[in-house]
Amino acid sequence: MPEDENAILEGVIDFHVHSRPDTVERIADDLELALEAKEAGMHGIVLKAHGASTVERAYLASRAVRAFDVFGGVCLNASVGGLNPELIKRMIQLKANTPSGQRVGMVVWLPTLDAENHIAHGSHSSTPVPVRVKGDPAPGLIEILKLVGEYNLILATGHLSSKETLWVIDLAKSLGVNKIVVNHPEFSVTRMTLEDQEAAAEKGAFLEHCYYPLTPVAQHVRPEEIVKSIKQVGAGHCILASDLGQYENVKPIEGLRSFIRTLLHYGLTWDEIKLMTKTNPAALLYS
């Protein structure tokens, strides 16, 4: 760990940040979070919104902050047409790069609040977006996965069930998708057993461990459980992210710093932290 604790976020990428404008209250807007992250020495952030594209917003934030990469993507909930290949095509066609020259629109999240699994866990959504219909891929899914693979985008599994997640990883791999992220396997809605996490990693996916489930607001998991998962699966198959931006929580930069300190306290090494906050996210976004 750096001797100067202020340097703990130097070069880090937060792969999962929520910000304003959004349909729910957020603690800060895109520009504010990007400026704070840059001032903390971070390399970049990924903006996520459940109800709309963040690509255009990320591009403007990158332009305003300068020398700092802000990425975005699309979350395939009902508000954007669900499993809508035309939306992915538009994101691909959008002429928007980060200051380092990388495509801004890099992430395609499968359904989150409108996932059948999240609705079964209490989401207030009345517009489910299934990924399977009678055991087969839902309309649009195969075309989306082919686009993700062809253009080297990142597929994130959203709020699918553990069973759906493993199924979609296999399907995505068969269609040429090389970069897959399993979102917050410790979150109550998407919780995966350690065996399923290992299976996902063996299939080539990264496990995204987030700070949000540790917060007093969520209280979904203990830090020891996250450390155990990382140790067993291997830091080489994991990334760390905040999943913060909720009005009732601390800001993402503060939360990510606390997350790193907590995981170090519970037994992770600084080399493991660097792998999960710098090397692995960079491999997803820049390779």
CSV table of C-alpha atoms in Angstrom, one decimal:
chain,number,residue,atom,x,y,z
A,1,MET,CA,0.0,0.0,0.0
A,2,PRO,CA,1.3,3.5,-0.7
A,3,GLU,CA,2.9,5.3,2.2
A,4,ASP,CA,0.7,8.3,1.4
A,5,GLU,CA,-2.9,7.1,1.8
A,6,ASN,CA,-4.1,9.9,-0.5
A,7,ALA,CA,-2.4,8.0,-3.3
A,8,ILE,CA,-4.5,4.9,-2.8
A,9,LEU,CA,-6.6,5.7,-5.8
A,10,GLU,CA,-3.7,6.6,-8.1
A,11,GLY,CA,-4.3,5.1,-11.5
A,12,VAL,CA,-7.5,3.3,-10.4
A,13,ILE,CA,-10.6,2.8,-12.7
A,14,ASP,CA,-14.1,2.6,-11.1
A,15,PHE,CA,-16.1,0.4,-13.4
A,16,HIS,CA,-19.5,1.1,-11.9
A,17,VAL,CA,-20.7,4.6,-10.9
A,18,HIS,CA,-24.1,6.2,-10.8
A,19,SER,CA,-24.6,9.9,-11.2
A,20,ARG,CA,-27.0,12.7,-12.2
A,21,PRO,CA,-29.1,13.1,-14.3
A,22,ASP,CA,-31.1,10.1,-13.4
A,23,THR,CA,-34.7,9.1,-12.6
A,24,VAL,CA,-33.7,8.7,-8.9
A,25,GLU,CA,-31.8,11.1,-6.7
A,26,ARG,CA,-28.0,10.8,-7.1
A,27,ILE,CA,-25.3,12.4,-4.9
A,28,ALA,CA,-23.5,14.1,-7.7
A,29,ASP,CA,-23.6,14.8,-11.4
A,30,ASP,CA,-21.3,13.4,-14.1
A,31,LEU,CA,-18.9,16.3,-14.2
A,32,GLU,CA,-18.6,16.6,-10.4
A,33,LEU,CA,-17.7,12.9,-10.1
A,34,ALA,CA,-15.2,13.0,-13.0
A,35,LEU,CA,-13.5,16.1,-11.5
A,36,GLU,CA,-13.3,14.5,-8.1
A,37,ALA,CA,-11.9,11.2,-9.5
A,38,LYS,CA,-9.3,13.0,-11.5
A,39,GLU,CA,-8.3,15.1,-8.5
A,40,ALA,CA,-7.9,11.8,-6.5
A,41,GLY,CA,-5.4,10.6,-9.2
A,42,MET,CA,-7.8,8.0,-10.7
A,43,HIS,CA,-7.4,7.0,-14.4
A,44,GLY,CA,-11.1,6.8,-15.3
A,45,ILE,CA,-14.7,5.9,-14.4
A,46,VAL,CA,-17.6,4.1,-16.1
A,47,LEU,CA,-21.0,5.8,-15.8
A,48,LYS,CA,-24.1,3.5,-15.5
A,49,ALA,CA,-27.8,4.4,-15.6
A,50,HIS,CA,-30.6,1.9,-15.4
A,51,GLY,CA,-32.9,3.9,-17.7
A,52,ALA,CA,-30.9,5.5,-20.4
A,53,SER,CA,-27.6,5.6,-22.3
A,54,THR,CA,-24.6,7.2,-20.5
A,55,VAL,CA,-22.4,7.4,-23.6
A,56,GLU,CA,-23.3,11.0,-24.6
A,57,ARG,CA,-22.9,12.1,-21.0
A,58,ALA,CA,-19.6,10.4,-20.6
A,59,TYR,CA,-18.2,12.0,-23.8
A,60,LEU,CA,-19.1,15.5,-22.6
A,61,ALA,CA,-17.6,14.8,-19.1
A,62,SER,CA,-14.4,13.6,-20.7
A,63,ARG,CA,-14.2,16.7,-22.9
A,64,ALA,CA,-14.8,19.0,-19.9
A,65,VAL,CA,-12.4,17.4,-17.5
A,66,ARG,CA,-9.6,16.7,-20.0
A,67,ALA,CA,-6.8,14.1,-19.6
A,68,PHE,CA,-9.3,11.8,-17.8
A,69,ASP,CA,-11.3,9.0,-19.4
A,70,VAL,CA,-15.0,8.7,-18.7
A,71,PHE,CA,-16.8,5.7,-20.3
A,72,GLY,CA,-20.4,4.9,-20.7
A,73,GLY,CA,-22.8,2.3,-22.1
A,74,VAL,CA,-26.4,1.2,-22.4
A,75,CYS,CA,-28.5,-0.8,-19.9
A,76,LEU,CA,-31.0,-2.9,-21.8
A,77,ASN,CA,-34.1,-2.2,-19.7
A,78,ALA,CA,-37.6,-1.5,-21.1
A,79,SER,CA,-37.0,2.2,-21.3
A,80,VAL,CA,-34.5,1.8,-24.1
A,81,GLY,CA,-36.5,-0.9,-25.9
A,82,GLY,CA,-35.2,-3.9,-23.9
A,83,LEU,CA,-33.1,-6.2,-25.9
A,84,ASN,CA,-32.8,-3.7,-28.7
A,85,PRO,CA,-30.0,-4.3,-31.2
A,86,GLU,CA,-30.6,-1.0,-32.9
A,87,LEU,CA,-29.5,0.8,-29.8
A,88,ILE,CA,-26.3,-1.1,-29.8
A,89,LYS,CA,-25.7,-0.2,-33.4
A,90,ARG,CA,-26.3,3.4,-32.6
A,91,MET,CA,-23.8,3.3,-29.8
A,92,ILE,CA,-21.2,1.7,-32.1
A,93,GLN,CA,-21.8,4.3,-34.8
A,94,LEU,CA,-21.5,7.2,-32.4
A,95,LYS,CA,-18.3,9.2,-33.0
A,96,ALA,CA,-17.3,9.7,-29.4
A,97,ASN,CA,-13.8,8.9,-28.0
A,98,THR,CA,-12.2,9.5,-24.7
A,99,PRO,CA,-9.1,11.8,-24.4
A,100,SER,CA,-6.9,8.7,-24.7
A,101,GLY,CA,-8.6,7.8,-28.0
A,102,GLN,CA,-10.7,4.9,-26.8
A,103,ARG,CA,-14.4,4.4,-27.7
A,104,VAL,CA,-16.6,6.0,-25.0
A,105,GLY,CA,-19.5,3.6,-25.4
A,106,MET,CA,-17.9,0.3,-24.2
A,107,VAL,CA,-20.4,-1.5,-21.9
A,108,VAL,CA,-23.6,-3.3,-22.7
A,109,TRP,CA,-25.5,-4.2,-19.5
A,110,LEU,CA,-28.1,-6.9,-19.7
A,111,PRO,CA,-31.4,-6.0,-18.0
A,112,THR,CA,-31.1,-4.8,-14.4
A,113,LEU,CA,-34.3,-3.4,-12.7
A,114,ASP,CA,-36.4,-5.0,-15.4
A,115,ALA,CA,-34.7,-8.4,-15.3
A,116,GLU,CA,-37.2,-11.1,-14.4
A,117,ASN,CA,-34.8,-12.1,-11.6
A,118,HIS,CA,-34.9,-8.6,-10.0
A,119,ILE,CA,-38.6,-8.4,-10.3
A,120,ALA,CA,-38.8,-11.7,-8.5
A,121,HIS,CA,-36.7,-10.1,-5.7
A,122,GLY,CA,-39.0,-7.1,-5.3
A,123,SER,CA,-38.2,-4.6,-8.1
A,124,HIS,CA,-41.2,-2.3,-8.7
A,125,SER,CA,-40.9,-2.8,-12.5
A,126,SER,CA,-44.0,-3.7,-14.4
A,127,THR,CA,-42.2,-4.3,-17.7
A,128,PRO,CA,-40.0,-7.4,-17.5
A,129,VAL,CA,-37.3,-7.9,-20.1
A,130,PRO,CA,-36.5,-11.6,-20.2
A,131,VAL,CA,-33.3,-13.0,-21.7
A,132,ARG,CA,-34.8,-16.4,-22.2
A,133,VAL,CA,-38.3,-17.4,-23.6
A,134,LYS,CA,-39.2,-21.0,-23.0
A,135,GLY,CA,-35.5,-21.9,-22.7
A,136,ASP,CA,-34.4,-20.2,-25.9
A,137,PRO,CA,-32.6,-16.8,-26.3
A,138,ALA,CA,-35.2,-14.0,-26.2
A,139,PRO,CA,-35.6,-12.0,-29.5
A,140,GLY,CA,-32.8,-9.6,-30.0
A,141,LEU,CA,-30.3,-11.3,-27.7
A,142,ILE,CA,-28.3,-13.2,-30.2
A,143,GLU,CA,-27.9,-10.2,-32.5
A,144,ILE,CA,-26.8,-8.1,-29.5
A,145,LEU,CA,-24.2,-10.6,-28.5
A,146,LYS,CA,-22.9,-10.8,-32.0
A,147,LEU,CA,-22.5,-7.0,-32.1
A,148,VAL,CA,-20.8,-7.0,-28.7
A,149,GLY,CA,-18.3,-9.6,-29.9
A,150,GLU,CA,-17.7,-8.1,-33.4
A,151,TYR,CA,-16.9,-4.6,-32.0
A,152,ASN,CA,-15.0,-5.8,-28.9
A,153,LEU,CA,-17.4,-4.3,-26.4
A,154,ILE,CA,-17.9,-5.4,-22.8
A,155,LEU,CA,-21.0,-7.5,-21.9
A,156,ALA,CA,-22.1,-7.0,-18.3
A,157,THR,CA,-24.6,-9.5,-16.9
A,158,GLY,CA,-26.8,-7.0,-15.1
A,159,HIS,CA,-29.3,-8.3,-12.5
A,160,LEU,CA,-29.8,-11.8,-14.0
A,161,SER,CA,-30.0,-14.9,-11.7
A,162,SER,CA,-27.0,-17.0,-11.2
A,163,LYS,CA,-28.4,-19.7,-13.5
A,164,GLU,CA,-29.1,-17.1,-16.2
A,165,THR,CA,-25.7,-15.6,-15.8
A,166,LEU,CA,-23.9,-18.8,-16.4
A,167,TRP,CA,-26.1,-19.6,-19.4
A,168,VAL,CA,-25.6,-16.2,-21.0
A,169,ILE,CA,-21.8,-16.5,-20.5
A,170,ASP,CA,-21.8,-19.7,-22.5
A,171,LEU,CA,-24.0,-18.3,-25.2
A,172,ALA,CA,-22.0,-15.1,-25.5
A,173,LYS,CA,-18.7,-17.0,-25.7
A,174,SER,CA,-20.2,-19.2,-28.5
A,175,LEU,CA,-21.0,-16.0,-30.4
A,176,GLY,CA,-17.6,-14.4,-30.2
A,177,VAL,CA,-17.9,-12.2,-27.0
A,178,ASN,CA,-14.5,-12.0,-25.4
A,179,LYS,CA,-15.1,-9.5,-22.5
A,180,ILE,CA,-17.7,-10.4,-19.9
A,181,VAL,CA,-18.3,-8.9,-16.5
A,182,VAL,CA,-20.5,-10.6,-13.9
A,183,ASN,CA,-22.0,-7.7,-11.9
A,184,HIS,CA,-21.8,-7.7,-8.1
A,185,PRO,CA,-22.1,-11.4,-7.2
A,186,GLU,CA,-22.5,-10.5,-3.5
A,187,PHE,CA,-25.6,-8.2,-4.1
A,188,SER,CA,-28.7,-9.8,-2.7
A,189,VAL,CA,-30.5,-9.8,-6.0
A,190,THR,CA,-27.6,-11.3,-8.0
A,191,ARG,CA,-26.0,-13.3,-5.3
A,192,MET,CA,-23.9,-16.2,-6.6
A,193,THR,CA,-22.5,-19.2,-4.7
A,194,LEU,CA,-18.7,-19.5,-4.6
A,195,GLU,CA,-19.0,-22.5,-6.8
A,196,ASP,CA,-20.9,-20.5,-9.4
A,197,GLN,CA,-18.4,-17.6,-9.2
A,198,GLU,CA,-15.6,-20.1,-9.9
A,199,ALA,CA,-17.6,-21.5,-12.8
A,200,ALA,CA,-18.1,-18.0,-14.3
A,201,ALA,CA,-14.3,-17.3,-13.9
A,202,GLU,CA,-13.4,-20.6,-15.5
A,203,LYS,CA,-15.6,-19.6,-18.5
A,204,GLY,CA,-13.6,-16.4,-18.9
A,205,ALA,CA,-15.7,-13.8,-17.1
A,206,PHE,CA,-14.5,-11.2,-14.6
A,207,LEU,CA,-16.3,-11.0,-11.3
A,208,GLU,CA,-17.1,-7.4,-10.3
A,209,HIS,CA,-17.0,-7.0,-6.5
A,210,CYS,CA,-18.7,-3.8,-5.4
A,211,TYR,CA,-18.7,-1.6,-2.3
A,212,TYR,CA,-22.4,-1.0,-2.3
A,213,PRO,CA,-23.4,-4.3,-0.8
A,214,LEU,CA,-21.1,-3.5,2.2
A,215,THR,CA,-22.7,-0.2,2.9
A,216,PRO,CA,-25.0,0.4,5.9
A,217,VAL,CA,-27.8,1.1,3.5
A,218,ALA,CA,-27.5,-2.4,1.9
A,219,GLN,CA,-25.9,-4.6,4.5
A,220,HIS,CA,-25.9,-7.6,2.1
A,221,VAL,CA,-22.5,-9.0,2.8
A,222,ARG,CA,-19.5,-9.0,5.2
A,223,PRO,CA,-16.1,-8.0,3.9
A,224,GLU,CA,-14.7,-11.4,4.9
A,225,GLU,CA,-17.0,-13.0,2.3
A,226,ILE,CA,-15.7,-10.8,-0.5
A,227,VAL,CA,-12.1,-11.5,0.5
A,228,LYS,CA,-12.8,-15.3,0.6
A,229,SER,CA,-14.4,-15.1,-2.9
A,230,ILE,CA,-11.5,-13.2,-4.3
A,231,LYS,CA,-8.9,-15.5,-2.7
A,232,GLN,CA,-10.7,-18.6,-4.0
A,233,VAL,CA,-11.5,-17.4,-7.5
A,234,GLY,CA,-8.3,-15.4,-7.9
A,235,ALA,CA,-7.7,-11.7,-8.2
A,236,GLY,CA,-6.8,-12.2,-11.8
A,237,HIS,CA,-10.5,-13.0,-12.5
A,238,CYS,CA,-11.9,-10.0,-10.5
A,239,ILE,CA,-12.4,-6.3,-10.6
A,240,LEU,CA,-13.3,-3.9,-7.8
A,241,ALA,CA,-15.9,-1.1,-8.2
A,242,SER,CA,-17.9,1.2,-6.0
A,243,ASP,CA,-21.5,0.9,-7.4
A,244,LEU,CA,-22.1,4.1,-5.6
A,245,GLY,CA,-23.8,7.4,-6.3
A,246,GLN,CA,-26.9,6.8,-4.2
A,247,TYR,CA,-27.9,9.9,-2.4
A,248,GLU,CA,-27.9,8.2,1.0
A,249,ASN,CA,-24.4,6.8,0.6
A,250,VAL,CA,-20.9,8.4,0.5
A,251,LYS,CA,-19.6,9.6,-2.8
A,252,PRO,CA,-18.0,7.0,-5.1
A,253,ILE,CA,-14.4,8.2,-4.6
A,254,GLU,CA,-14.7,8.1,-0.8
A,255,GLY,CA,-16.4,4.7,-0.9
A,256,LEU,CA,-13.9,3.1,-3.3
A,257,ARG,CA,-11.1,4.3,-1.1
A,258,SER,CA,-12.8,2.8,2.0
A,259,PHE,CA,-13.5,-0.4,0.1
A,260,ILE,CA,-9.8,-0.8,-0.7
A,261,ARG,CA,-8.7,-0.1,2.8
A,262,THR,CA,-11.3,-2.6,4.2
A,263,LEU,CA,-10.2,-5.4,1.8
A,264,LEU,CA,-6.6,-4.8,2.7
A,265,HIS,CA,-7.4,-5.0,6.4
A,266,TYR,CA,-9.2,-8.3,5.9
A,267,GLY,CA,-6.3,-9.9,4.1
A,268,LEU,CA,-5.9,-8.9,0.5
A,269,THR,CA,-2.5,-7.8,-0.7
A,270,TRP,CA,-1.7,-4.5,-2.4
A,271,ASP,CA,-0.7,-6.4,-5.5
A,272,GLU,CA,-4.1,-8.0,-5.6
A,273,ILE,CA,-5.8,-4.6,-5.2
A,274,LYS,CA,-3.7,-3.2,-8.1
A,275,LEU,CA,-4.7,-6.1,-10.3
A,276,MET,CA,-8.4,-5.6,-9.6
A,277,THR,CA,-8.5,-1.8,-9.8
A,278,LYS,CA,-6.0,-1.0,-12.5
A,279,THR,CA,-4.8,-3.9,-14.6
A,280,ASN,CA,-8.0,-5.9,-15.1
A,281,PRO,CA,-10.4,-2.9,-15.7
A,282,ALA,CA,-7.8,-1.5,-18.1
A,283,ALA,CA,-7.7,-4.8,-20.0
A,284,LEU,CA,-11.4,-4.7,-20.4
A,285,LEU,CA,-11.7,-1.1,-21.5
A,286,TYR,CA,-8.5,-0.6,-23.6
A,287,SER,CA,-7.7,-4.0,-25.2
